[in-house]
């Protein structure tokens, strides 16, 4: 049985075109700067986001870590959203490996830190304090259902950073989802920040890799940090070849993922017992919940979807809360299958009143 996998867009497999390009890639030793495919990918990526230079890294986590360690020294402080990926989900690397102290701030319903609170968090020059050095932002915002934050927010953050001599790094793991959803180019967003990292391996479907972009000087420093973390890879052009296709061919289709995510939310909204807000779906993620009075645990629902229908889902940020992510492997049929499967399980669990949703209006 082939799984229908809604757990993440990280599960996307390389396309046949990517596999062909990987097999045919012209490669060299990238630590010597001699891999033409890596060089081409770094240049293409930098051009797409309007920065001088790019650096191919193993993962989004490595991209953020290399960026933080390039911007900040041990004992420096980084202002960051309290539920940002770089603070919550990167194993504390900025502190454990870089000695950089996170200064987490609350975020609003869209994932924005309050501008006044950012400004107030900037330390004055006092021997007791760590030095404020960096502001970390994220777009799209993972913990807010992939909300695409507007360019104007980053312009305001940049202005605060400029006033206080701080750098701004964007965790843009899903930068292109944000750009597509906002109807702007990636470089319009990235213009507001000093550096950005984005994943080739999520919705863009490459098997491995992220890109860090910034000024030529910044990337020069970042290249040494990457080496120190063991991220200097040799014939990495094999991987970069897939990354080229990710950037050239997979960006525009992200709009389909967003349409399918909205469709999923509208379908789930018609299932009695499921809580979901279709209006909050802006990119490729749907968060939904199981109503408290439904006599089924979140874990049990995940288990039954897998056993009965071959559908993989996961709970997220709560035992009765779920995240479903759309991607290259999810089309309208898979969306319909998930809605029908959930409706069926709830119906059999409770009996009566939990009808199949009406798909005729689609
Ligand atoms: C996935 C993700 C990362 C990390 O990427 P990995 O390649 O999994 O290390 C960083 N930030 C955000 C917002 C992400 O969604």
Coordinates of C-alpha atoms and ligand atoms in Angstrom, one line a residue:
X1 CA 0.0 0.0 0.0
X2 CA 1.2 3.5 -0.8
X3 CA 0.9 5.9 2.1
X4 CA -0.8 9.2 1.8
X5 CA 1.5 11.3 4.0
X6 CA 0.2 14.5 5.5
X7 CA 2.8 14.7 8.3
X8 CA 5.0 17.3 6.6
X9 CA 6.3 18.6 3.3
X10 CA 9.7 17.2 4.3
X11 CA 8.4 13.8 3.1
X12 CA 8.4 14.8 -0.5
X13 CA 10.5 12.6 -2.8
X14 CA 12.8 13.8 -5.5
X15 CA 11.1 14.1 -8.9
X16 CA 12.2 11.8 -11.8
X17 CA 13.8 15.0 -13.3
X18 CA 15.8 15.5 -10.1
X19 CA 17.1 11.9 -10.1
X20 CA 18.2 12.3 -13.7
X21 CA 19.9 15.6 -13.0
X22 CA 21.7 14.0 -10.0
X23 CA 22.9 11.1 -12.0
X24 CA 24.3 13.5 -14.7
X25 CA 25.6 16.2 -12.4
X26 CA 29.1 17.6 -13.1
X27 CA 30.8 17.7 -9.8
X28 CA 34.1 18.6 -8.1
X29 CA 35.4 19.2 -4.6
X30 CA 33.2 21.9 -3.1
X31 CA 35.5 22.5 -0.1
X32 CA 38.0 23.6 -2.8
X33 CA 35.2 25.7 -4.3
X34 CA 35.5 23.4 -7.4
X35 CA 32.0 21.9 -7.7
X36 CA 30.4 23.7 -10.6
X37 CA 26.9 22.5 -9.8
X38 CA 27.1 23.7 -6.2
X39 CA 28.5 27.0 -7.4
X40 CA 25.7 27.4 -9.9
X41 CA 23.1 26.6 -7.2
X42 CA 24.5 29.1 -4.8
X43 CA 24.5 31.8 -7.5
X44 CA 21.0 31.0 -8.6
X45 CA 19.7 31.0 -5.1
X46 CA 21.4 34.3 -4.2
X47 CA 20.0 35.9 -7.4
X48 CA 16.4 34.7 -6.6
X49 CA 16.5 36.3 -3.1
X50 CA 18.4 39.4 -4.2
X51 CA 21.6 38.8 -2.1
X52 CA 25.2 38.8 -3.2
X53 CA 26.1 35.3 -2.3
X54 CA 24.8 31.9 -1.2
X55 CA 26.0 28.9 0.7
X56 CA 24.7 25.3 0.3
X57 CA 24.2 23.7 3.7
X58 CA 22.9 20.3 4.8
X59 CA 19.7 21.4 6.4
X60 CA 17.6 24.3 7.5
X61 CA 18.8 23.8 11.1
X62 CA 22.4 24.1 9.9
X63 CA 21.5 27.2 7.8
X64 CA 20.1 29.0 10.9
X65 CA 23.0 27.8 13.1
X66 CA 25.7 28.9 10.6
X67 CA 23.9 32.3 10.2
X68 CA 23.6 32.9 14.0
X69 CA 27.2 31.9 14.6
X70 CA 28.3 34.2 11.7
X71 CA 26.4 37.2 13.1
X72 CA 27.0 36.8 16.8
X73 CA 29.8 36.0 19.2
X74 CA 29.7 33.9 22.4
X75 CA 27.7 35.8 25.1
X76 CA 25.8 37.9 22.5
X77 CA 22.0 37.8 22.7
X78 CA 19.5 37.0 19.9
X79 CA 15.9 38.3 20.1
X80 CA 13.6 35.6 18.8
X81 CA 9.9 34.6 18.9
X82 CA 9.2 32.3 21.8
X83 CA 7.7 29.7 19.5
X84 CA 10.1 30.2 16.6
X85 CA 11.7 27.1 15.0
X86 CA 15.2 28.4 15.7
X87 CA 14.4 28.7 19.4
X88 CA 12.2 25.7 19.9
X89 CA 13.1 23.0 17.4
X90 CA 16.8 23.2 16.7
X91 CA 18.0 21.4 19.9
X92 CA 19.3 24.6 21.4
X93 CA 22.2 24.8 19.0
X94 CA 22.6 28.6 19.1
X95 CA 23.3 28.3 22.9
X96 CA 25.0 24.9 23.1
X97 CA 27.3 25.3 20.1
X98 CA 27.5 29.0 19.7
X99 CA 27.2 30.4 23.2
X100 CA 24.5 32.8 21.9
X101 CA 21.8 33.6 24.4
X102 CA 18.2 33.5 23.1
X103 CA 15.9 36.3 24.3
X104 CA 12.5 34.9 23.5
X105 CA 9.6 37.3 23.1
X106 CA 5.9 36.4 22.8
X107 CA 4.3 36.3 19.4
X108 CA 0.8 37.3 18.2
X109 CA -1.7 35.2 16.3
X110 CA 0.3 35.5 13.1
X111 CA 3.7 34.9 14.6
X112 CA 4.8 38.6 14.9
X113 CA 6.8 39.8 17.9
X114 CA 5.5 43.2 19.1
X115 CA 7.7 46.0 17.7
X116 CA 7.7 47.9 21.0
X117 CA 8.7 44.7 22.9
X118 CA 11.5 44.1 20.4
X119 CA 12.8 47.6 20.9
X120 CA 12.5 47.3 24.7
X121 CA 14.4 44.0 24.6
X122 CA 17.5 45.6 23.1
X123 CA 20.1 45.9 25.9
X124 CA 21.7 49.1 26.8
X125 CA 25.5 49.2 27.0
X126 CA 26.0 48.0 30.6
X127 CA 28.7 45.6 31.9
X128 CA 26.0 43.5 33.5
X129 CA 24.2 42.7 30.3
X130 CA 24.9 40.4 27.4
X131 CA 25.2 42.3 24.1
X132 CA 22.2 42.5 21.9
X133 CA 23.4 41.4 18.5
X134 CA 20.7 39.8 16.4
X135 CA 17.0 39.6 15.7
X136 CA 15.7 36.3 14.4
X137 CA 12.5 36.3 12.3
X138 CA 10.7 33.5 10.5
X139 CA 8.6 33.4 7.3
X140 CA 6.3 31.6 6.8
X141 CA 5.7 31.2 10.5
X142 CA 5.5 27.4 11.2
X143 CA 3.8 27.6 14.6
X144 CA 1.1 29.8 13.2
X145 CA -0.1 27.4 10.5
X146 CA 2.5 28.7 8.1
X147 CA 1.3 32.2 8.2
X148 CA 3.0 34.4 5.6
X149 CA 4.1 37.6 7.4
X150 CA 3.9 40.8 5.3
X151 CA 6.9 42.7 4.0
X152 CA 5.8 45.7 6.1
X153 CA 6.5 43.8 9.4
X154 CA 10.0 43.0 8.3
X155 CA 10.6 46.6 7.2
X156 CA 9.6 47.7 10.8
X157 CA 11.9 45.1 12.4
X158 CA 14.7 46.2 10.1
X159 CA 14.2 49.8 11.2
X160 CA 14.6 48.9 14.8
X161 CA 17.7 46.8 14.0
X162 CA 19.2 49.7 12.1
X163 CA 18.7 52.1 15.0
X164 CA 20.5 49.8 17.4
X165 CA 23.1 48.3 15.1
X166 CA 21.7 44.8 15.1
X167 CA 21.6 42.2 12.3
X168 CA 18.4 40.5 11.2
X169 CA 18.4 36.8 10.1
X170 CA 15.3 35.3 8.6
X171 CA 14.5 31.6 9.0
X172 CA 12.8 31.3 5.6
X173 CA 12.5 27.5 5.6
X174 CA 9.3 28.0 3.7
X175 CA 10.2 31.4 2.2
X176 CA 8.8 30.6 -1.2
X177 CA 5.5 29.5 0.3
X178 CA 5.3 32.9 2.0
X179 CA 6.2 34.7 -1.2
X180 CA 3.7 32.8 -3.3
X181 CA 0.9 33.4 -0.7
X182 CA 1.7 37.1 -0.5
X183 CA 2.0 37.5 -4.2
X184 CA 5.4 39.1 -3.9
X185 CA 8.8 37.9 -5.1
X186 CA 11.1 36.3 -2.5
X187 CA 13.6 39.2 -2.9
X188 CA 11.0 41.7 -1.9
X189 CA 10.7 40.0 1.5
X190 CA 14.4 39.2 1.8
X191 CA 15.4 42.8 1.1
X192 CA 14.4 43.6 4.6
X193 CA 16.9 41.2 6.3
X194 CA 20.6 40.8 6.3
X195 CA 20.5 37.0 5.8
X196 CA 18.1 34.3 5.0
X197 CA 18.1 30.5 5.0
X198 CA 15.5 28.5 3.1
X199 CA 14.9 24.8 2.6
X200 CA 15.2 23.0 -0.7
X201 CA 13.9 19.8 0.9
X202 CA 10.4 20.8 1.9
X203 CA 7.8 21.8 -0.6
X204 CA 10.4 22.3 -3.2
X205 CA 11.0 18.5 -3.0
X206 CA 14.8 18.2 -3.2
X207 CA 16.1 15.3 -1.2
X208 CA 18.6 17.2 0.9
X209 CA 19.7 20.8 1.6
X210 CA 19.1 24.4 2.4
X211 CA 20.7 27.6 1.2
X212 CA 21.9 30.5 3.3
X213 CA 22.2 33.9 1.5
X214 CA 23.6 37.2 2.5
X215 CA 26.3 39.7 1.5
X216 CA 29.5 38.3 0.0
X217 CA 31.4 39.2 3.2
X218 CA 28.8 37.5 5.4
X219 CA 28.9 34.3 3.3
X220 CA 32.7 34.3 3.4
X221 CA 32.5 34.2 7.2
X222 CA 29.7 31.7 7.1
X223 CA 31.7 29.3 4.9
X224 CA 34.3 29.0 7.7
X225 CA 31.6 28.4 10.3
X226 CA 30.0 25.7 8.1
X227 CA 33.4 24.0 7.8
X228 CA 33.9 24.1 11.6
X229 CA 30.5 22.4 12.0
X230 CA 31.5 19.6 9.7
X231 CA 29.3 20.9 6.9
X232 CA 32.0 21.2 4.2
X233 CA 30.8 18.5 1.8
X234 CA 32.9 17.3 -1.2
X235 CA 31.1 16.3 -4.4
X236 CA 27.9 17.9 -3.1
X237 CA 26.9 18.8 -6.7
X238 CA 25.0 15.5 -6.7
X239 CA 22.7 17.1 -4.2
X240 CA 22.9 20.6 -5.7
X241 CA 21.7 19.3 -9.0
X242 CA 18.3 18.4 -7.4
X243 CA 18.4 21.8 -5.7
X244 CA 18.6 23.5 -9.1
X245 CA 15.5 21.8 -10.2
X246 CA 13.8 22.7 -6.9
X247 CA 14.4 26.4 -7.6
X248 CA 13.8 26.4 -11.3
X249 CA 10.7 24.2 -11.5
X250 CA 9.1 23.7 -8.1
X251 CA 8.4 27.2 -6.8
X252 CA 5.4 28.1 -8.9
X253 CA 3.6 24.9 -8.1
X254 CA 3.5 25.8 -4.4
X255 CA 0.3 27.7 -5.2
X256 CA -1.4 24.3 -5.8
X257 CA -0.4 23.1 -2.3
X258 CA -2.0 26.2 -0.9
X259 CA -5.2 25.6 -2.8
X260 CA -5.3 22.0 -1.6
X261 CA -4.7 23.1 2.0
X262 CA -7.7 25.5 1.8
X263 CA -9.8 22.7 0.2
X264 CA -8.8 20.4 3.1
X265 CA -9.8 22.9 5.7
X266 CA -13.1 23.6 4.0
X267 CA -13.8 19.8 3.8
X268 CA -12.8 19.3 7.5
X269 CA -15.0 22.2 8.5
X270 CA -18.0 20.2 7.4
X271 CA -17.2 17.2 9.6
X272 CA -19.1 17.5 12.9
X273 CA -16.6 17.0 15.7
X274 CA -13.6 18.6 14.0
X275 CA -12.6 22.2 14.8
X276 CA -10.8 24.1 12.0
X277 CA -10.7 27.7 10.7
X278 CA -10.4 27.6 6.9
X279 CA -9.8 31.4 6.8
X280 CA -6.5 31.0 8.7
X281 CA -5.1 28.7 6.1
X282 CA -2.8 30.9 4.0
X283 CA -0.1 28.4 2.8
X284 CA 0.3 24.7 2.9
X285 CA -0.7 23.8 6.5
X286 CA -3.9 23.0 8.1
X287 CA -4.3 22.8 11.9
X288 CA -7.4 21.1 13.2
X289 CA -8.6 19.7 16.4
X290 CA -10.9 17.0 17.8
X291 CA -13.8 18.3 19.8
X292 CA -13.5 17.5 23.5
X293 CA -16.7 15.5 23.7
X294 CA -15.6 13.1 21.0
X295 CA -14.8 9.8 22.8
X296 CA -11.6 9.2 20.8
X297 CA -8.0 10.2 21.7
X298 CA -5.9 12.2 19.1
X299 CA -3.5 9.3 19.1
X300 CA -6.3 6.8 18.3
X301 CA -7.4 8.9 15.4
X302 CA -3.9 9.0 14.0
X303 CA -3.6 5.3 14.5
X304 CA -7.0 4.5 12.8
X305 CA -6.3 6.8 9.8
X306 CA -3.1 4.9 9.3
X307 CA -4.5 1.4 9.8
X308 CA -7.8 1.8 8.0
X309 CA -6.9 4.2 5.2
X310 CA -3.1 4.3 4.8
X311 CA -3.1 8.0 5.7
X312 CA -0.3 9.4 7.9
X313 CA -1.1 12.3 10.1
X314 CA 0.4 13.6 13.3
X315 CA -0.7 15.4 16.4
X316 CA 0.8 18.9 16.9
X317 CA 1.0 21.2 19.8
X318 CA -1.5 19.3 21.8
X319 CA -2.9 15.7 22.2
X320 CA -6.2 16.6 20.3
X321 CA -4.6 19.0 17.8
X322 CA -3.3 18.0 14.4
X323 CA -1.3 19.4 11.6
X324 CA -1.8 18.3 8.0
X325 CA 0.7 19.6 5.4
X326 CA 0.0 19.6 1.6
X327 CA 2.8 19.1 -0.9
X328 CA 3.7 17.5 -4.2
X329 CA 2.4 14.1 -3.2
X330 CA -1.0 15.4 -2.1
X331 CA -3.7 16.3 -4.7
X332 CA -7.5 16.8 -4.5
X333 CA -8.0 13.0 -4.3
X334 CA -5.8 12.7 -1.3
X335 CA -7.5 15.7 0.3
X336 CA -10.9 14.1 -0.3
X337 CA -9.6 10.8 1.1
X338 CA -8.5 12.4 4.4
X339 CA -11.8 14.2 4.9
X340 CA -13.8 11.1 4.1
X341 CA -11.6 8.9 6.4
X342 CA -12.0 11.3 9.3
X343 CA -15.7 11.6 8.8
X344 CA -16.0 7.8 8.6
X345 CA -14.1 7.2 11.8
X346 CA -16.0 9.8 13.7
X347 CA -19.3 8.4 12.4
X348 CA -18.4 4.9 13.4
X349 CA -17.2 6.1 16.8
X350 CA -20.2 8.1 17.7
X351 CA -22.8 6.8 15.3
X352 CA -25.3 9.0 13.5
X353 CA -25.1 12.7 12.8
X354 CA -21.6 12.6 11.5
X355 CA -22.3 12.4 7.8
X356 CA -19.9 12.5 4.9
X357 CA -19.1 16.1 3.8
X358 CA -20.8 17.3 0.6
X359 CA -18.1 17.5 -2.1
X360 CA -20.6 18.5 -4.9
X361 CA -19.8 22.2 -4.6
X362 CA -16.1 21.6 -5.3
Ligands
LIG1 C1 12.0 22.7 8.8 C2 12.3 24.0 9.4 C3 13.6 24.3 9.8 C4 14.7 23.3 9.8 O1 14.9 22.7 8.6 P1 15.6 21.2 8.7 O2 16.1 21.0 7.3 O3 14.5 20.3 9.1 O4 16.7 21.2 9.6 C5 13.8 25.6 10.2 N1 12.8 26.5 10.4 C6 11.5 26.2 10.0 C7 10.5 27.2 10.2 C8 11.2 24.9 9.5 O5 10.0 24.6 9.2

